[in-house]
Short mmCIF file of C-alpha atoms and ligand atoms in Angstrom, two decimals:
data_model
loop_
_atom_site.label_atom_id
_atom_site.label_comp_id
_atom_site.label_asym_id
_atom_site.label_seq_id
_atom_site.Cartn_x
_atom_site.Cartn_y
_atom_site.Cartn_z
CA MET A 1 0.00 0.00 0.00
CA LYS A 2 1.20 3.48 -0.78
CA ILE A 3 1.97 5.65 2.20
CA LEU A 4 0.03 8.87 1.73
CA SER A 5 0.38 10.42 5.14
CA ALA A 6 2.68 10.03 8.11
CA ILE A 7 2.24 12.10 11.25
CA PHE A 8 4.24 12.01 14.46
CA VAL A 9 1.79 11.33 17.29
CA LYS A 10 3.89 10.94 20.42
CA GLY A 11 6.92 9.42 22.08
CA VAL A 12 6.37 7.13 25.04
CA VAL A 13 8.72 5.65 27.63
CA GLY A 14 6.40 3.31 29.47
CA ASP A 15 2.72 2.65 29.92
CA ASP A 16 0.52 4.82 27.77
CA ASP A 17 -3.05 4.73 26.50
CA ILE A 18 -1.79 4.76 22.92
CA LEU A 19 -0.55 1.19 23.33
CA GLU A 20 -4.08 -0.10 23.65
CA ASP A 21 -6.12 2.27 21.52
CA GLY A 22 -6.84 -0.45 18.96
CA ILE A 23 -4.92 1.01 16.01
CA PRO A 24 -2.75 -1.76 14.49
CA GLN A 25 0.94 -1.31 15.18
CA VAL A 26 3.91 -2.08 12.94
CA ALA A 27 7.16 -1.90 14.90
CA PHE A 28 10.59 -1.10 13.45
CA ILE A 29 13.58 -2.32 15.36
CA GLY A 30 17.32 -2.52 14.76
CA ARG A 31 20.65 -1.75 16.24
CA SER A 32 21.77 1.81 16.36
CA ASN A 33 23.19 3.12 13.06
CA VAL A 34 21.66 0.34 10.97
CA GLY A 35 19.72 3.01 9.07
CA LYS A 36 16.35 2.63 10.78
CA SER A 37 15.55 6.34 10.70
CA SER A 38 16.60 6.50 7.06
CA VAL A 39 14.29 3.58 6.24
CA ILE A 40 11.36 5.20 8.04
CA ASN A 41 11.97 8.56 6.41
CA ALA A 42 12.36 7.03 2.94
CA LEU A 43 9.32 4.81 3.43
CA THR A 44 7.07 7.64 4.49
CA GLY A 45 8.59 10.20 2.17
CA VAL A 46 8.88 12.62 5.08
CA LYS A 47 12.42 13.86 5.54
CA GLY A 48 13.37 14.18 9.19
CA LEU A 49 10.27 12.34 10.45
CA ALA A 50 12.33 9.79 12.36
CA ARG A 51 15.37 11.17 14.13
CA SER A 52 18.61 9.35 13.59
CA SER A 53 20.56 7.93 16.49
CA SER A 54 23.21 10.56 15.95
CA THR A 55 20.75 13.18 17.18
CA PRO A 56 19.83 13.21 20.87
CA GLY A 57 16.28 13.47 22.22
CA ARG A 58 13.51 11.48 20.68
CA THR A 59 15.76 8.49 20.03
CA GLN A 60 15.34 7.25 23.61
CA GLU A 61 11.60 7.00 23.37
CA ILE A 62 9.25 4.74 21.50
CA ASN A 63 7.90 6.99 18.78
CA PHE A 64 4.45 6.54 17.28
CA PHE A 65 3.65 7.76 13.77
CA LEU A 66 0.18 7.53 12.29
CA ILE A 67 0.29 6.14 8.75
CA ASN A 68 -2.62 6.75 6.35
CA ASN A 69 -4.82 7.41 9.40
CA LYS A 70 -4.93 3.66 9.80
CA TYR A 71 -1.78 2.19 11.33
CA TYR A 72 0.91 3.15 13.77
CA LEU A 73 4.46 2.88 12.65
CA VAL A 74 6.28 2.33 15.93
CA ASP A 75 9.92 3.40 15.93
CA LEU A 76 11.82 1.67 18.72
CA PRO A 77 15.12 3.03 19.97
CA GLY A 78 18.21 1.53 18.35
CA TYR A 79 19.91 -1.04 20.53
CA GLY A 80 23.54 -1.72 21.28
CA PHE A 81 25.03 1.65 20.50
CA ALA A 82 28.75 1.84 20.96
CA HIS A 83 29.07 5.12 22.78
CA GLY A 84 26.36 4.75 25.40
CA SER A 85 26.95 3.99 29.05
CA TYR A 86 25.88 0.61 30.37
CA GLU A 87 22.99 2.28 32.20
CA ARG A 88 21.80 3.81 28.96
CA LYS A 89 22.08 0.49 27.14
CA ASP A 90 20.10 -1.21 29.89
CA PHE A 91 17.49 1.51 29.73
CA ILE A 92 17.06 0.99 25.99
CA PHE A 93 16.93 -2.80 26.18
CA ASN A 94 14.36 -2.55 28.99
CA LEU A 95 12.29 -0.08 27.01
CA ILE A 96 12.30 -2.36 23.96
CA ASP A 97 11.54 -5.39 26.12
CA SER A 98 8.64 -3.72 27.83
CA TYR A 99 7.06 -2.76 24.52
CA ILE A 100 7.74 -5.90 22.51
CA PHE A 101 7.52 -8.58 25.13
CA THR A 102 5.40 -7.43 28.05
CA ALA A 103 3.00 -4.74 26.83
CA PRO A 104 -0.46 -6.09 26.02
CA VAL A 105 0.03 -5.39 22.31
CA GLU A 106 -0.12 -7.78 19.39
CA GLN A 107 1.93 -6.07 16.71
CA LYS A 108 0.59 -6.52 13.18
CA LYS A 109 4.17 -6.90 12.04
CA ILE A 110 7.68 -6.39 13.37
CA VAL A 111 10.39 -5.22 11.00
CA LEU A 112 13.88 -6.18 12.11
CA ILE A 113 16.47 -4.20 10.20
CA VAL A 114 19.97 -5.57 9.75
CA ASP A 115 22.99 -4.22 7.88
CA ALA A 116 23.49 -6.17 4.64
CA LYS A 117 27.22 -5.52 4.66
CA VAL A 118 27.88 -6.26 8.33
CA GLY A 119 25.37 -9.14 8.45
CA PRO A 120 23.21 -9.97 11.47
CA THR A 121 25.16 -9.24 14.67
CA GLU A 122 24.94 -11.19 17.91
CA ASP A 123 22.55 -8.56 19.26
CA ASP A 124 20.41 -8.90 16.12
CA LEU A 125 20.27 -12.66 16.44
CA ALA A 126 19.44 -12.48 20.15
CA MET A 127 16.62 -10.06 19.33
CA LEU A 128 15.42 -12.33 16.53
CA GLN A 129 15.37 -15.30 18.87
CA SER A 130 13.35 -13.43 21.48
CA LEU A 131 10.87 -12.30 18.83
CA GLU A 132 10.50 -15.83 17.54
CA GLN A 133 10.01 -17.22 21.03
CA LYS A 134 7.15 -14.79 21.48
CA GLY A 135 5.67 -15.90 18.17
CA LYS A 136 5.90 -12.44 16.60
CA ASP A 137 5.10 -11.98 12.92
CA LEU A 138 8.30 -10.51 11.56
CA ILE A 139 10.19 -9.61 8.43
CA ILE A 140 13.87 -8.89 8.01
CA VAL A 141 15.06 -5.84 6.11
CA ALA A 142 18.66 -6.04 4.89
CA ASN A 143 19.61 -2.38 4.54
CA LYS A 144 22.52 -0.63 2.78
CA ILE A 145 22.72 -3.10 -0.13
CA ASP A 146 24.10 -0.26 -2.26
CA LYS A 147 27.39 -0.86 -0.44
CA LEU A 148 27.71 -4.30 -2.05
CA ASN A 149 28.43 -5.45 -5.58
CA LYS A 150 26.33 -8.20 -7.10
CA ASN A 151 28.57 -11.00 -5.93
CA GLU A 152 28.81 -9.63 -2.39
CA LEU A 153 25.06 -9.13 -2.31
CA ASN A 154 24.41 -12.77 -3.24
CA LYS A 155 26.79 -13.90 -0.51
CA SER A 156 25.27 -11.56 2.01
CA MET A 157 21.74 -12.75 1.26
CA LEU A 158 22.78 -16.38 1.61
CA ASN A 159 24.46 -15.60 4.92
CA ILE A 160 21.44 -13.73 6.24
CA ARG A 161 19.11 -16.51 5.05
CA GLU A 162 21.23 -19.09 6.85
CA LEU A 163 21.25 -17.09 10.09
CA VAL A 164 17.64 -15.92 10.22
CA GLY A 165 15.82 -18.95 8.82
CA PRO A 166 12.55 -18.86 6.95
CA HIS A 167 11.48 -15.23 7.45
CA THR A 168 10.87 -12.88 4.53
CA ILE A 169 14.06 -10.93 3.80
CA ILE A 170 13.75 -7.66 1.90
CA PRO A 171 16.97 -6.25 0.41
CA CYS A 172 16.88 -2.49 0.85
CA SER A 173 18.78 0.68 0.15
CA THR A 174 17.48 4.01 1.33
CA THR A 175 20.01 5.88 -0.77
CA LYS A 176 19.06 4.00 -3.96
CA LYS A 177 15.38 3.66 -2.97
CA ILE A 178 15.34 -0.12 -3.26
CA GLY A 179 12.90 -2.34 -1.38
CA LEU A 180 10.72 0.42 0.07
CA GLY A 181 7.58 -0.51 -1.88
CA GLU A 182 7.92 -4.10 -0.76
CA ILE A 183 8.27 -3.08 2.89
CA ALA A 184 5.18 -0.88 2.63
CA ASP A 185 3.23 -3.73 0.99
CA LYS A 186 4.18 -6.22 3.67
CA CYS A 187 3.49 -3.87 6.56
CA PHE A 188 0.74 -1.41 5.71
CA ASN A 189 -1.76 -3.31 3.60
P1 LIG B 1 19.69 4.71 12.76
O1 LIG B 1 20.64 4.99 13.87
O2 LIG B 1 19.43 3.23 12.65
O3 LIG B 1 18.42 5.49 12.80
O4 LIG B 1 20.48 5.05 11.42
P2 LIG B 1 20.43 6.34 10.46
O5 LIG B 1 19.19 6.34 9.65
O6 LIG B 1 20.78 7.54 11.25
O7 LIG B 1 21.63 5.95 9.48
C1 LIG B 1 22.92 5.66 9.96
C2 LIG B 1 23.93 5.93 8.85
O8 LIG B 1 23.72 5.00 7.80
C3 LIG B 1 23.76 7.31 8.24
O9 LIG B 1 25.05 7.79 7.96
C4 LIG B 1 22.98 7.05 6.96
O10 LIG B 1 23.25 8.00 5.97
C5 LIG B 1 23.50 5.69 6.57
N1 LIG B 1 22.53 4.93 5.77
C6 LIG B 1 21.24 4.69 6.05
N2 LIG B 1 20.66 3.95 5.08
C7 LIG B 1 21.64 3.71 4.16
C8 LIG B 1 21.67 2.99 2.91
O11 LIG B 1 20.69 2.41 2.43
N3 LIG B 1 22.88 2.96 2.26
C9 LIG B 1 23.98 3.56 2.75
N4 LIG B 1 25.12 3.45 2.04
N5 LIG B 1 23.98 4.25 3.91
C10 LIG B 1 22.81 4.33 4.60
#
């Protein structure tokens, strides 16, 4: 489905009425710097809608965007950032945990973004395992494929396939605008 409108609704850090207001939620998750903000901005066509992890502020909240007046795109904070303190890392993991695993929400879809060049990291695979254990409906987005030549891309896709198992994998590049239509179709239809 084409994304016609995307509006920032609010950022939450714990319990909030928005979690249970009945609007279907599609959650985007990935380690810091994987390009999650770029994917959200490219997908919605709204520059600067999602803030990148290099900018402070909203990145430590769970941000809700209303898509086509019909769905929430839920932008979770990036995990595992290199420069954060342990306390900050814990805070982020707890925030993600409380939303994904303990809040009374059944996400319509969860989009786990990995870096196609780096491949799924240990943190990514741990997150994937937790999501699978909770029976979440998820897809994998392999971002930054523009960094790879054809041969490298084939290798990378095989590697990701081997590590993540049977989930849908969508190759993506925000700079080259590849894969965005497919993500929208899988998530907001
Ligand atoms: P976030 O921390 O996951 O929200 O990541 P950002 O969206 O801030 O992106 C992190 C870095 O990756 C930035 O320098 C982006 O320009 C870059 N980036 C994001 N998407 C792509 C992509 O598809 N290709 C390339 N080459 N770089 C990208």
